[in-house]
PDB file of C-alpha atoms (C1' of nucleotides) in Angstrom:
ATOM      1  CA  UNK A   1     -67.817 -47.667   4.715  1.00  0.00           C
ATOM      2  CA  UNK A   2     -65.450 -44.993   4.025  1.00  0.00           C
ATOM      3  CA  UNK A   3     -63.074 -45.902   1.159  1.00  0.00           C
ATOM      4  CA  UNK A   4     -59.434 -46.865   1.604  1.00  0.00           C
ATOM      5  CA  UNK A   5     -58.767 -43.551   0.348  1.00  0.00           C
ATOM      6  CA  UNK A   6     -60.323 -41.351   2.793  1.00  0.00           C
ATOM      7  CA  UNK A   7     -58.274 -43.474   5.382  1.00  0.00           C
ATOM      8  CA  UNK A   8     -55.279 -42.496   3.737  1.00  0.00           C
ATOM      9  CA  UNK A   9     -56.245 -38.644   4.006  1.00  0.00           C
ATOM     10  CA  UNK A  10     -57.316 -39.114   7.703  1.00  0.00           C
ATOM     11  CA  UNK A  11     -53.865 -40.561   8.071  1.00  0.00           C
ATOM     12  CA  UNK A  12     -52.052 -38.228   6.384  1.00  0.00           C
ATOM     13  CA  UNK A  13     -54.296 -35.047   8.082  1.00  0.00           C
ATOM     14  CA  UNK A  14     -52.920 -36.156  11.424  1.00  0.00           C
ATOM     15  CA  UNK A  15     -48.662 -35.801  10.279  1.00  0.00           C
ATOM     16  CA  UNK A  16     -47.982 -32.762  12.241  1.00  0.00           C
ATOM     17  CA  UNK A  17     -46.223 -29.678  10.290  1.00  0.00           C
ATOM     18  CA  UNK A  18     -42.415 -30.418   9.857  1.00  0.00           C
ATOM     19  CA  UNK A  19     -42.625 -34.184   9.735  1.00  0.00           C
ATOM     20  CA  UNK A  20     -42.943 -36.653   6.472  1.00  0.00           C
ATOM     21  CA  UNK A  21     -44.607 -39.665   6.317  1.00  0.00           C
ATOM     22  CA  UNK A  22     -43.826 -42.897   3.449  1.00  0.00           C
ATOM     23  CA  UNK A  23     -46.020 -44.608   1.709  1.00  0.00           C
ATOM     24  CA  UNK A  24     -45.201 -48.091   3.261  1.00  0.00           C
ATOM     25  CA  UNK A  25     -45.900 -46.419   6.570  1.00  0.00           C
ATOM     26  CA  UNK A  26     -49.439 -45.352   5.616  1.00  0.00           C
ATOM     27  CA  UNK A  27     -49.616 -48.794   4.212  1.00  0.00           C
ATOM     28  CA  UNK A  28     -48.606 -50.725   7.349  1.00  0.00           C
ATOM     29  CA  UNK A  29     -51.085 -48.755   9.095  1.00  0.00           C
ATOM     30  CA  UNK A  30     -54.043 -49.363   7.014  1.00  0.00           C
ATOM     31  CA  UNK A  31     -52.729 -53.097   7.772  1.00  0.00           C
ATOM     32  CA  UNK A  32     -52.225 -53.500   4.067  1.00  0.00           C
ATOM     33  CA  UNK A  33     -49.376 -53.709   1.338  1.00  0.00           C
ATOM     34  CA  UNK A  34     -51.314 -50.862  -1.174  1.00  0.00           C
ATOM     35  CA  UNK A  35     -48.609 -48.797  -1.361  1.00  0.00           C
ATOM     36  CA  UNK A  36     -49.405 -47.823  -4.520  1.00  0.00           C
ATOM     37  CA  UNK A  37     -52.651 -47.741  -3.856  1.00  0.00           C
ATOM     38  CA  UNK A  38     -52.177 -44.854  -1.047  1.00  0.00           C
ATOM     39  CA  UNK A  39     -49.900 -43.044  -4.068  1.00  0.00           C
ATOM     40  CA  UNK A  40     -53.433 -43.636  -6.093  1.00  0.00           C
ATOM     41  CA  UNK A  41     -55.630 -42.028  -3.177  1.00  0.00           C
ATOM     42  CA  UNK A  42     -52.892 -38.923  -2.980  1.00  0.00           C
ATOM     43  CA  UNK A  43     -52.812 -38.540  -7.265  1.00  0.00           C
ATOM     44  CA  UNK A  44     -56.881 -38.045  -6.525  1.00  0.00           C
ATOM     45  CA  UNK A  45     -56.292 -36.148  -3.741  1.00  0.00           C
ATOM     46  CA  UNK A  46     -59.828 -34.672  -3.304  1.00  0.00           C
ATOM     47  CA  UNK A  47     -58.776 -32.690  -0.249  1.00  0.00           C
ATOM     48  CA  UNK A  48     -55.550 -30.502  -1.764  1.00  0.00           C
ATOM     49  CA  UNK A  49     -54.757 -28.108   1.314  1.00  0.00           C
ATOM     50  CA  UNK A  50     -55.605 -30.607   3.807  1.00  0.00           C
ATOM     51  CA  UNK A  51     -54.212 -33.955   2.667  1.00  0.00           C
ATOM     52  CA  UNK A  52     -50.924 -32.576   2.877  1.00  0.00           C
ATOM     53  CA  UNK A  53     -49.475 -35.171   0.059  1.00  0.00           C
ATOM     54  CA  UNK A  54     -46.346 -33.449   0.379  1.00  0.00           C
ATOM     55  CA  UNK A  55     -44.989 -34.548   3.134  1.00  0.00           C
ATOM     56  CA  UNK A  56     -45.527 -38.422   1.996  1.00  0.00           C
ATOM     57  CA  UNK A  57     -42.378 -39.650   0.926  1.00  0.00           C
ATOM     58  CA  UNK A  58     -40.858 -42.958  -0.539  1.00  0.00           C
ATOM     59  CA  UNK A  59     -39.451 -45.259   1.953  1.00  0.00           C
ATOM     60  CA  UNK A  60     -35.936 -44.236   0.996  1.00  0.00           C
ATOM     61  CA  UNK A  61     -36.829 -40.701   1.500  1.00  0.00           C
ATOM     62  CA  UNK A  62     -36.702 -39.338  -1.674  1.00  0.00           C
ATOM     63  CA  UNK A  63     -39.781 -37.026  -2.812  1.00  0.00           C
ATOM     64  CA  UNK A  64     -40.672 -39.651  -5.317  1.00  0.00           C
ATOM     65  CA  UNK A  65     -43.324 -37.642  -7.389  1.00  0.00           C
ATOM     66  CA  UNK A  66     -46.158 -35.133  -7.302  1.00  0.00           C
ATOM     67  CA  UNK A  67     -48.294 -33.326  -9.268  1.00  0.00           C
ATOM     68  CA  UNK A  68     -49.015 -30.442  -7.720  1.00  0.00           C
ATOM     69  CA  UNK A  69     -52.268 -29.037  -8.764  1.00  0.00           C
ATOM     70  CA  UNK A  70     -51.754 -28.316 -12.246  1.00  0.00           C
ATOM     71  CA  UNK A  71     -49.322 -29.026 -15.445  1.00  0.00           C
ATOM     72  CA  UNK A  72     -47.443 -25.893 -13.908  1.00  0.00           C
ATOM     73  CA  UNK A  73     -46.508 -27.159 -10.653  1.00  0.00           C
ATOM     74  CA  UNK A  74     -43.341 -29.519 -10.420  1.00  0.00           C
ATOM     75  CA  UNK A  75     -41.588 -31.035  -7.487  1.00  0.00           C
ATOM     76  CA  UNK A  76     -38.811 -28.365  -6.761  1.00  0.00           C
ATOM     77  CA  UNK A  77     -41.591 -26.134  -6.068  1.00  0.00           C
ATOM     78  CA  UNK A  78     -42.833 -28.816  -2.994  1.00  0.00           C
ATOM     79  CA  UNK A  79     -39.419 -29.122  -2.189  1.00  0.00           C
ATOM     80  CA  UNK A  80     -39.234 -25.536  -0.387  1.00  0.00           C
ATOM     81  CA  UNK A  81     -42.359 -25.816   0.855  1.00  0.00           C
ATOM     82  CA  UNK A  82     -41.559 -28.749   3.161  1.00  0.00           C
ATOM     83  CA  UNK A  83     -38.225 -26.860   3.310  1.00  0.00           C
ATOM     84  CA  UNK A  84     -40.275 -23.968   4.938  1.00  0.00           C
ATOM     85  CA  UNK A  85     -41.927 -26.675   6.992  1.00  0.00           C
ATOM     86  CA  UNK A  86     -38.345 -27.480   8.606  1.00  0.00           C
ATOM     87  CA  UNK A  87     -37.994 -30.550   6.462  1.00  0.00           C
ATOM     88  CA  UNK A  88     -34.332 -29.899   5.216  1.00  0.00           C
ATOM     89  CA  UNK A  89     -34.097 -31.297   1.039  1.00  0.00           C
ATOM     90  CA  UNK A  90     -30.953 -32.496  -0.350  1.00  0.00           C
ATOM     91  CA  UNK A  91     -30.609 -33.291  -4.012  1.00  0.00           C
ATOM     92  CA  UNK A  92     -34.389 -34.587  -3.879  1.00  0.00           C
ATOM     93  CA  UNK A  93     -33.730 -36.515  -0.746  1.00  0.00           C
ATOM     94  CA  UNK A  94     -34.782 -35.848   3.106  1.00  0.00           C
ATOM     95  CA  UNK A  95     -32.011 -34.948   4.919  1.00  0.00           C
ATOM     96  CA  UNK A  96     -32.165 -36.451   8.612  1.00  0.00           C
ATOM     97  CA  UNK A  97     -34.890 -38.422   7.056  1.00  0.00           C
ATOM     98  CA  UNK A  98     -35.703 -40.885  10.139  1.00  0.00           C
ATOM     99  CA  UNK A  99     -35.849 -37.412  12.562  1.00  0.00           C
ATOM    100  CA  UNK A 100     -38.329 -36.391  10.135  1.00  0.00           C
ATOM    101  CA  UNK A 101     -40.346 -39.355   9.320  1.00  0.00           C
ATOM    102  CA  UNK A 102     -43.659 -39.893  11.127  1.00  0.00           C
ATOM    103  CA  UNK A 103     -44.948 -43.124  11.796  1.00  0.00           C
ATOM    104  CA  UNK A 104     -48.247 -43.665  13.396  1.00  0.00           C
TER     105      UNK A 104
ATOM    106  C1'  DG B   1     -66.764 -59.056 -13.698  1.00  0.00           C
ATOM    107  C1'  DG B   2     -62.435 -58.175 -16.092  1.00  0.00           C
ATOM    108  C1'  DA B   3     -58.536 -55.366 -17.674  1.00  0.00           C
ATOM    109  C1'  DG B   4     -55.771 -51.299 -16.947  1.00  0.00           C
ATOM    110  C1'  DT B   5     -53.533 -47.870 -14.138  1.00  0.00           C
ATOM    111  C1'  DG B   6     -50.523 -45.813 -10.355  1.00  0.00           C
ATOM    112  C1'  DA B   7     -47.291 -39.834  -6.709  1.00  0.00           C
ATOM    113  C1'  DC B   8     -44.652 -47.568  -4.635  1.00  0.00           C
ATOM    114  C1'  DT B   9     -41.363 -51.291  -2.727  1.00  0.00           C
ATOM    115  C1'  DT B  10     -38.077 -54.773  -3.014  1.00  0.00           C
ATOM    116  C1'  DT B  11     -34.833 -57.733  -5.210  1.00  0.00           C
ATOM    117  C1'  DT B  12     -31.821 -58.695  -8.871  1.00  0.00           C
ATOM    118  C1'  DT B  13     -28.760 -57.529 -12.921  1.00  0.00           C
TER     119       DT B  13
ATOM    120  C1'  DG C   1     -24.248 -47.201  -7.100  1.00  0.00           C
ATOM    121  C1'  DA C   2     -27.711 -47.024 -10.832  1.00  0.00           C
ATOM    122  C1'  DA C   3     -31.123 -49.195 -13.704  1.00  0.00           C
ATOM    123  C1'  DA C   4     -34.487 -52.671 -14.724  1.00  0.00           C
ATOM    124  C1'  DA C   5     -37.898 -56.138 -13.648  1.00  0.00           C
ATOM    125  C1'  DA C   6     -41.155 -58.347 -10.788  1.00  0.00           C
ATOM    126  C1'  DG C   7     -44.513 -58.073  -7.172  1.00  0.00           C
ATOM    127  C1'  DC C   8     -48.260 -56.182  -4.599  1.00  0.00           C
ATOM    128  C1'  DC C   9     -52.838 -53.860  -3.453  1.00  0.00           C
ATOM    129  C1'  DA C  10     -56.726 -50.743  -4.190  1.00  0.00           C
ATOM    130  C1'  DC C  11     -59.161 -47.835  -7.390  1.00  0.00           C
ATOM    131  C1'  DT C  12     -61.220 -46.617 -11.982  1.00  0.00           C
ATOM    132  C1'  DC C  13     -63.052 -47.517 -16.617  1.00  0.00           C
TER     133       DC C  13
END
DNA sequence: GGAGTGACTTTTT
DNA sequence: GAAAAAGCCACTC
């Protein structure tokens, strides 16, 4: 029985390039209400280049927060990244958020 | 088995 | 509109 983490990653693995996912989303689709739970499975985040935790957003479509990978990474740095990704950032928000979000 | 934590969400002040 | 509090679920110690 795989834990309700790895279903977040295997979730999160399947978000194609240029498209954001939220946290309620991956929540709904587990058929649960751990959204902070998922945030818990991504602040692990066993799988760093695959379990693209950057594109999971808050349900308003702000970034929220990450960690990056060490003390030296911070959130602008993510920013361009999904910004290179085709994800257009605003003032820590997703601009044309719903043309962006993924839902499964 | 119980208490604490968290990269959240929603409602209310 | 922004800030704070409460609520919720799963994981870890």
């Amino acid at each position: 029985m795989k834990s309700f983490n790895e279903r977040c990653y295997s979730l999160l693995k399947k978000v194609p390039r240029g498209k954001v996912t939220t946290y309620k989303e991956i929540a709904h689709a587990l058929k649960t209400r751990a959204y902070q739970a998922v945030g818990n499975a991504m602040r692990n985040n066993p799988y760093s280049p695959e379990v693209p935790c950057h594109r999971v957003v808050k349900s308003e479509g702000s970034i929220g927060g990450f960690r990056g990978e060490k003390t030296g990474k911070v959130i602008s740095d993510k920013i361009s990244m999904l910004r290179k990704e085709g994800i257009i950032i605003e003032n820590k928000k997703i601009k044309n958020f719903e043309k962006k979000l993924f839902t499964f």
